[in-house]
Tab-separated table of C-alpha atoms in Angstrom:
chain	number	residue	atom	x	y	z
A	1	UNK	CA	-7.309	4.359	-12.340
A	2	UNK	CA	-8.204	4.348	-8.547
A	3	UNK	CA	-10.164	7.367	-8.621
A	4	UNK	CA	-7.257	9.095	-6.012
A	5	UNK	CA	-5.369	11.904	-7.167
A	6	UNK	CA	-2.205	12.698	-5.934
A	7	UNK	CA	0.044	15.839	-7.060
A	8	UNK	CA	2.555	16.974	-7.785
A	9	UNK	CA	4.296	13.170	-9.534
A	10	UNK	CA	7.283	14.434	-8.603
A	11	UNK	CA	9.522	16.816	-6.862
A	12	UNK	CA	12.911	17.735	-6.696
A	13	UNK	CA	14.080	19.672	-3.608
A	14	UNK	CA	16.761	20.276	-1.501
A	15	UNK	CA	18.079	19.499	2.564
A	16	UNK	CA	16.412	21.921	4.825
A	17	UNK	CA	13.454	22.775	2.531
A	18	UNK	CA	9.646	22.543	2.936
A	19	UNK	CA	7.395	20.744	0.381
A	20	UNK	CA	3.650	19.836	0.801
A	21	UNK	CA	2.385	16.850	-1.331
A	22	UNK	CA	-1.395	16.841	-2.178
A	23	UNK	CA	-3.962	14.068	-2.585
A	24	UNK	CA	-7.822	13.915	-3.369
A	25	UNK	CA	-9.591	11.063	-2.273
A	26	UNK	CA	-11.889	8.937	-4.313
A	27	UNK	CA	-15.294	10.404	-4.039
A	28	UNK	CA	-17.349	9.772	-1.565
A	29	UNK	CA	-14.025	8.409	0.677
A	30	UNK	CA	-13.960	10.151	4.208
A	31	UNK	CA	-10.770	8.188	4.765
A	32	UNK	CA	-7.001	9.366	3.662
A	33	UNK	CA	-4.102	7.253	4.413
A	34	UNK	CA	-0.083	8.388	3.628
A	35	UNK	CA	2.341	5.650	3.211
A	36	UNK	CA	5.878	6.331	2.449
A	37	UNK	CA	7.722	3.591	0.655
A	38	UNK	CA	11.432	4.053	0.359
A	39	UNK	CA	13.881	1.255	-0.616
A	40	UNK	CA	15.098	0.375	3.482
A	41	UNK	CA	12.172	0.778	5.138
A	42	UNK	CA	9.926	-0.514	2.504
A	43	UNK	CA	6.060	0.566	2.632
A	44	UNK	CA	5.337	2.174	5.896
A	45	UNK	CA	2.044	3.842	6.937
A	46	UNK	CA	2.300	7.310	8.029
A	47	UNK	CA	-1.206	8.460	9.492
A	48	UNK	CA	-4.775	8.080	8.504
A	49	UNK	CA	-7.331	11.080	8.604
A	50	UNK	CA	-11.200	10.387	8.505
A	51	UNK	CA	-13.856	13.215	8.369
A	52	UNK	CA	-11.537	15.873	8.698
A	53	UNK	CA	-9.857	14.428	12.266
A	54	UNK	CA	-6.429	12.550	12.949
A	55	UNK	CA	-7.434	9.142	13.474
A	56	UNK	CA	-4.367	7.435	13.478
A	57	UNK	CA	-0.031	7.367	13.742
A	58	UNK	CA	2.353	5.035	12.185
A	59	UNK	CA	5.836	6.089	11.834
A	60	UNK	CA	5.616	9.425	11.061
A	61	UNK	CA	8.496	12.041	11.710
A	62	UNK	CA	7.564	15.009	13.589
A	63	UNK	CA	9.220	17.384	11.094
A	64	UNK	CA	6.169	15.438	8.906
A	65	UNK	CA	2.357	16.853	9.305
A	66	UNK	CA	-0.987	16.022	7.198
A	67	UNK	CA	-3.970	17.700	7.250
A	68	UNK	CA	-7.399	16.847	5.836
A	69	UNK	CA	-9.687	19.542	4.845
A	70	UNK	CA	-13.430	20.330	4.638
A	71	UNK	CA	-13.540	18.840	1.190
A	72	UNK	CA	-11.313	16.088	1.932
A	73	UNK	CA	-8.449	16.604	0.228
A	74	UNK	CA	-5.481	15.818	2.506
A	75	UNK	CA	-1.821	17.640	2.560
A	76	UNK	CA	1.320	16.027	3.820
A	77	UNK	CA	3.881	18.671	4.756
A	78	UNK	CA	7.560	17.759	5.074
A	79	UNK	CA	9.680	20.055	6.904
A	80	UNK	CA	13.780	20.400	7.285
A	81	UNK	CA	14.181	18.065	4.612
A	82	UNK	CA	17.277	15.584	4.785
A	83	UNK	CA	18.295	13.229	2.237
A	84	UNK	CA	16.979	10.365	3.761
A	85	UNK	CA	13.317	11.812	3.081
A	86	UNK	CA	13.683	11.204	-0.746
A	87	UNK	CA	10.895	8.040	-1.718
A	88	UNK	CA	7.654	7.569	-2.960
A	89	UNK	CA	4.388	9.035	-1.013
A	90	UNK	CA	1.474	7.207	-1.025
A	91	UNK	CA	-1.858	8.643	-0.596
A	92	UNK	CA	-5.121	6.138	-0.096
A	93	UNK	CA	-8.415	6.075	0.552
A	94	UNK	CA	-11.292	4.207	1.513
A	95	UNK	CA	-15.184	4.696	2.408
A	96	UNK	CA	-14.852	3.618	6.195
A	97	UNK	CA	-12.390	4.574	8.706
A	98	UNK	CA	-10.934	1.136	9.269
A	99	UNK	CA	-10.634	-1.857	7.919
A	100	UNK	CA	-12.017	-1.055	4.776
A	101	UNK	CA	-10.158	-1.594	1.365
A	102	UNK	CA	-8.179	1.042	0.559
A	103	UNK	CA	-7.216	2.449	-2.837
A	104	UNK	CA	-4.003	3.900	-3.712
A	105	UNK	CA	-2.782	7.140	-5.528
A	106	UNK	CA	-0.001	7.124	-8.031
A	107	UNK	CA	2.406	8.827	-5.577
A	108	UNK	CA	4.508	10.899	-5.576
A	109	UNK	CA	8.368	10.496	-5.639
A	110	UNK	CA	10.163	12.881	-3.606
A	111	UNK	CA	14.378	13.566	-4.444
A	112	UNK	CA	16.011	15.569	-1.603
A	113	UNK	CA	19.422	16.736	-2.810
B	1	UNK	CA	0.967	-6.207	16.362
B	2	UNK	CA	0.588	-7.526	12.933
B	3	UNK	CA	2.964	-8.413	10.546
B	4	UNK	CA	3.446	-9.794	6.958
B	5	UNK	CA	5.877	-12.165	5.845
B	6	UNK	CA	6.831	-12.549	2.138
B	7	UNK	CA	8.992	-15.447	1.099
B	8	UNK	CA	11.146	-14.559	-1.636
B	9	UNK	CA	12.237	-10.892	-2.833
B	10	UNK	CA	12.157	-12.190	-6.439
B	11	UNK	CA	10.474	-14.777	-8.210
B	12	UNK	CA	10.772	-15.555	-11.651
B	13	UNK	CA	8.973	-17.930	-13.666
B	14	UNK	CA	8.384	-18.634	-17.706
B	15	UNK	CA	5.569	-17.264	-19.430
B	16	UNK	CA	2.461	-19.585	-19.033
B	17	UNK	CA	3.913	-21.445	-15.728
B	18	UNK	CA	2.428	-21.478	-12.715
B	19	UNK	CA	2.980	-18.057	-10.195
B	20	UNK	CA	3.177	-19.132	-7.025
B	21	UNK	CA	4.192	-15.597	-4.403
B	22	UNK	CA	4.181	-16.429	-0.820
B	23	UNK	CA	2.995	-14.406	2.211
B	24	UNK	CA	2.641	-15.576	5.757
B	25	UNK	CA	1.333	-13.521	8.235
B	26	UNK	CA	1.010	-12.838	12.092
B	27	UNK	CA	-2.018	-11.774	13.563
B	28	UNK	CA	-3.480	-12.183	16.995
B	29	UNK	CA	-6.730	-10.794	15.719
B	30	UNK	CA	-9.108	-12.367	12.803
B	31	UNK	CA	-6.907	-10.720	10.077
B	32	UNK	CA	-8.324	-9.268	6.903
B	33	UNK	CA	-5.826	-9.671	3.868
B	34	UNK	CA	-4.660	-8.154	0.855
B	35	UNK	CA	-2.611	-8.677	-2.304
B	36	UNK	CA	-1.704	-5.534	-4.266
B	37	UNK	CA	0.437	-5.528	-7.708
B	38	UNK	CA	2.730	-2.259	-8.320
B	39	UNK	CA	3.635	-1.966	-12.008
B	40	UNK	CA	6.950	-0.048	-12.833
B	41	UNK	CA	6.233	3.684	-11.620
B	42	UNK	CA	2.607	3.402	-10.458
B	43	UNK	CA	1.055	3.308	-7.907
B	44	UNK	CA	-0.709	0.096	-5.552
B	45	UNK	CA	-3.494	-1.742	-7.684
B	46	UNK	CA	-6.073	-3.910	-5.139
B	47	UNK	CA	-5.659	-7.646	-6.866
B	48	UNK	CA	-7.457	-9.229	-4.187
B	49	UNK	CA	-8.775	-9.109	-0.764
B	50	UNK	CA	-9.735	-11.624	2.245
B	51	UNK	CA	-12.614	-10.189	4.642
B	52	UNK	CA	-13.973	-13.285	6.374
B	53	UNK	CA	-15.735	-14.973	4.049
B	54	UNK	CA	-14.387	-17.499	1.471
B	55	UNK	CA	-11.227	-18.387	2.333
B	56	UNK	CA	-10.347	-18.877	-1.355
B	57	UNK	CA	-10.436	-15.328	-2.982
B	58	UNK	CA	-10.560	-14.629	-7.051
B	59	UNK	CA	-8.813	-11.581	-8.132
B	60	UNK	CA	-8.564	-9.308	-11.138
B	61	UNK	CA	-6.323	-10.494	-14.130
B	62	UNK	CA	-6.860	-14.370	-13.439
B	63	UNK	CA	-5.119	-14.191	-9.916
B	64	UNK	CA	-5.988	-15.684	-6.717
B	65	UNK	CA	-5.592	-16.766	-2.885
B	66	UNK	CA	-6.402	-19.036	-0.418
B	67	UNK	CA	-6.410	-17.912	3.183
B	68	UNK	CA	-5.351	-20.939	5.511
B	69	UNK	CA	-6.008	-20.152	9.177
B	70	UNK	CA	-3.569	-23.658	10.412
B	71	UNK	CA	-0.558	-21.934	8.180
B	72	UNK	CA	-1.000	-18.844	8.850
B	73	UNK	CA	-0.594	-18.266	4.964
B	74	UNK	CA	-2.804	-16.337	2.444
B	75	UNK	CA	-0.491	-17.293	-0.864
B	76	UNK	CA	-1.284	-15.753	-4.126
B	77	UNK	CA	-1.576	-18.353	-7.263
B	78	UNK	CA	-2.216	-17.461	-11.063
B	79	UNK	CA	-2.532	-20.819	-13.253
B	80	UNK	CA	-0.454	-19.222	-16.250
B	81	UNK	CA	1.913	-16.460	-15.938
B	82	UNK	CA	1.784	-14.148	-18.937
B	83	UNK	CA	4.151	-11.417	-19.902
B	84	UNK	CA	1.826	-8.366	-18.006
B	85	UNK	CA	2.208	-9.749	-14.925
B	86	UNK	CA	5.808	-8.660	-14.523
B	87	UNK	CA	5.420	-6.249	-11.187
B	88	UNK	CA	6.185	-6.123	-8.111
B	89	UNK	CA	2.948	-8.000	-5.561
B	90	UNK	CA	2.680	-6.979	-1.953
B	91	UNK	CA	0.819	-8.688	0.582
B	92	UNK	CA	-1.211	-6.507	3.412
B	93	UNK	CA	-2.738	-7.155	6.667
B	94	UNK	CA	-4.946	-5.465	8.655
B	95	UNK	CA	-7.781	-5.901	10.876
B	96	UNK	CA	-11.299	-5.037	12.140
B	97	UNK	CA	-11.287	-1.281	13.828
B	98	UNK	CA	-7.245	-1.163	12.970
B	99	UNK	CA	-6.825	1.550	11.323
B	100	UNK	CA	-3.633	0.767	9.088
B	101	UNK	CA	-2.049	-1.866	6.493
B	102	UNK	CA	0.568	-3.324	7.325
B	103	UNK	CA	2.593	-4.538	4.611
B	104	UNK	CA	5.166	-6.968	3.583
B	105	UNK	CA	8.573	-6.508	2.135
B	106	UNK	CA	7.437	-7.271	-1.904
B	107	UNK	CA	8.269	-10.020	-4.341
B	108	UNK	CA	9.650	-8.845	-7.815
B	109	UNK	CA	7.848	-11.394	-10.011
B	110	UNK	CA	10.309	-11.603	-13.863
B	111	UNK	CA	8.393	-13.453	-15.985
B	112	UNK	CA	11.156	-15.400	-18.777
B	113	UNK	CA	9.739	-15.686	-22.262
């Protein structure tokens, strides 16, 4: 158990619809990182909040948007959802805003039908 | 940019054989590296990690790697495969102030009884 928290495990949704996947950092860890890991595109990193602030952008869609809050929990939101969405969402975190080790949630796995 | 190669999408070996999983990487910084192990439906476990320091790195569950700066290669060993080990390993890069992993494509290790 990595100490991160991620809910719901999964979710079953269809095209055009809004979802909002949750995670809770380990404690102590002002860093959240989403990663998306689908079967074509493999694992890619999403964006990375530290302290409440966007700190950085991978490859994320702008129908995607995250948000980290006072306590530190971080949503994703996904937004006009197509099929191609549907894979597994990764939340991590780590103690440092870069470079340090970062631990993984058990993701969640997202079905757009 | 950084990038990760892994050399083989699946690797199978018999149980108490060597493991040998490949990853080469790119880097034009000092990289920092990573192996994590994904068992069927969970999430990223940190095996082992490469920071600088010893270039040959012990990991959890009998595993490790040895970074070679003149190869370009941080390959993960494990002297005797047993039947747990069956996952799925992913190597990661990233570096200091860089605020993302970047990771490679995976190798589905089978291990044969």
């Amino acid at each position: 158990d990595s100490g991160v928290t991620q809910t719901p495990k999964h979710l079953i949704t269809a095209t055009g619809q809004r979802v909002t996947l949750r995670c809770s950092p380990r404690s102590g860890d002002l860093s959240v990182y989403w990663y998306q890991q689908s079967l074509d595109q493999g694992l890619q990193f999403l964006i990375q909040y530290y302290n409440g602030e966007e700190r950085a952008k991978g490859n994320i869609l702008e129908r995607f948007s995250a948000q980290q809050f006072p306590d530190l929990h971080s949503e994703l939101n996904l937004s006009s959802l197509e099929l191609g969405d549907s894979a597994l969402y990764f939340c991590a975190s780590s103690a440092t805003a870069g470079q340090g080790t970062q631990y993984f949630g058990p993701g969640t796995r997202l079905l757009v039908l | 940019a950084q990038s990760v190669t892994q050399l083989g999408s699946h690797v199978s070996v018999s149980e108490g054989a060597l493991v040998l999983l490949r990853c080469n990487y790119s880097s034009s910084v000092p990289p920092y590296l990573f192996w994590y192990v994904q068992y069927p439906n969970q999430g990223l476990q940190l095996l082992l990690k490469y920071t600088s320091a010893a270039t040959l790195v012990k990991g959890i569950n009998g595993f490790e790697a040895e970074f070679k700066k003149s190869e370009t290669s941080f390959h993960l060993t494990k002297p005797s495969a047993h039947m747990s080990d069956a996952a799925e390993y992913f190597c990661a890069v990233t570096s200091f102030g860089n605020e993302k992993l970047t990771f490679g494509t995976g190798t589905r290790l089978t291990i044969i009884p």
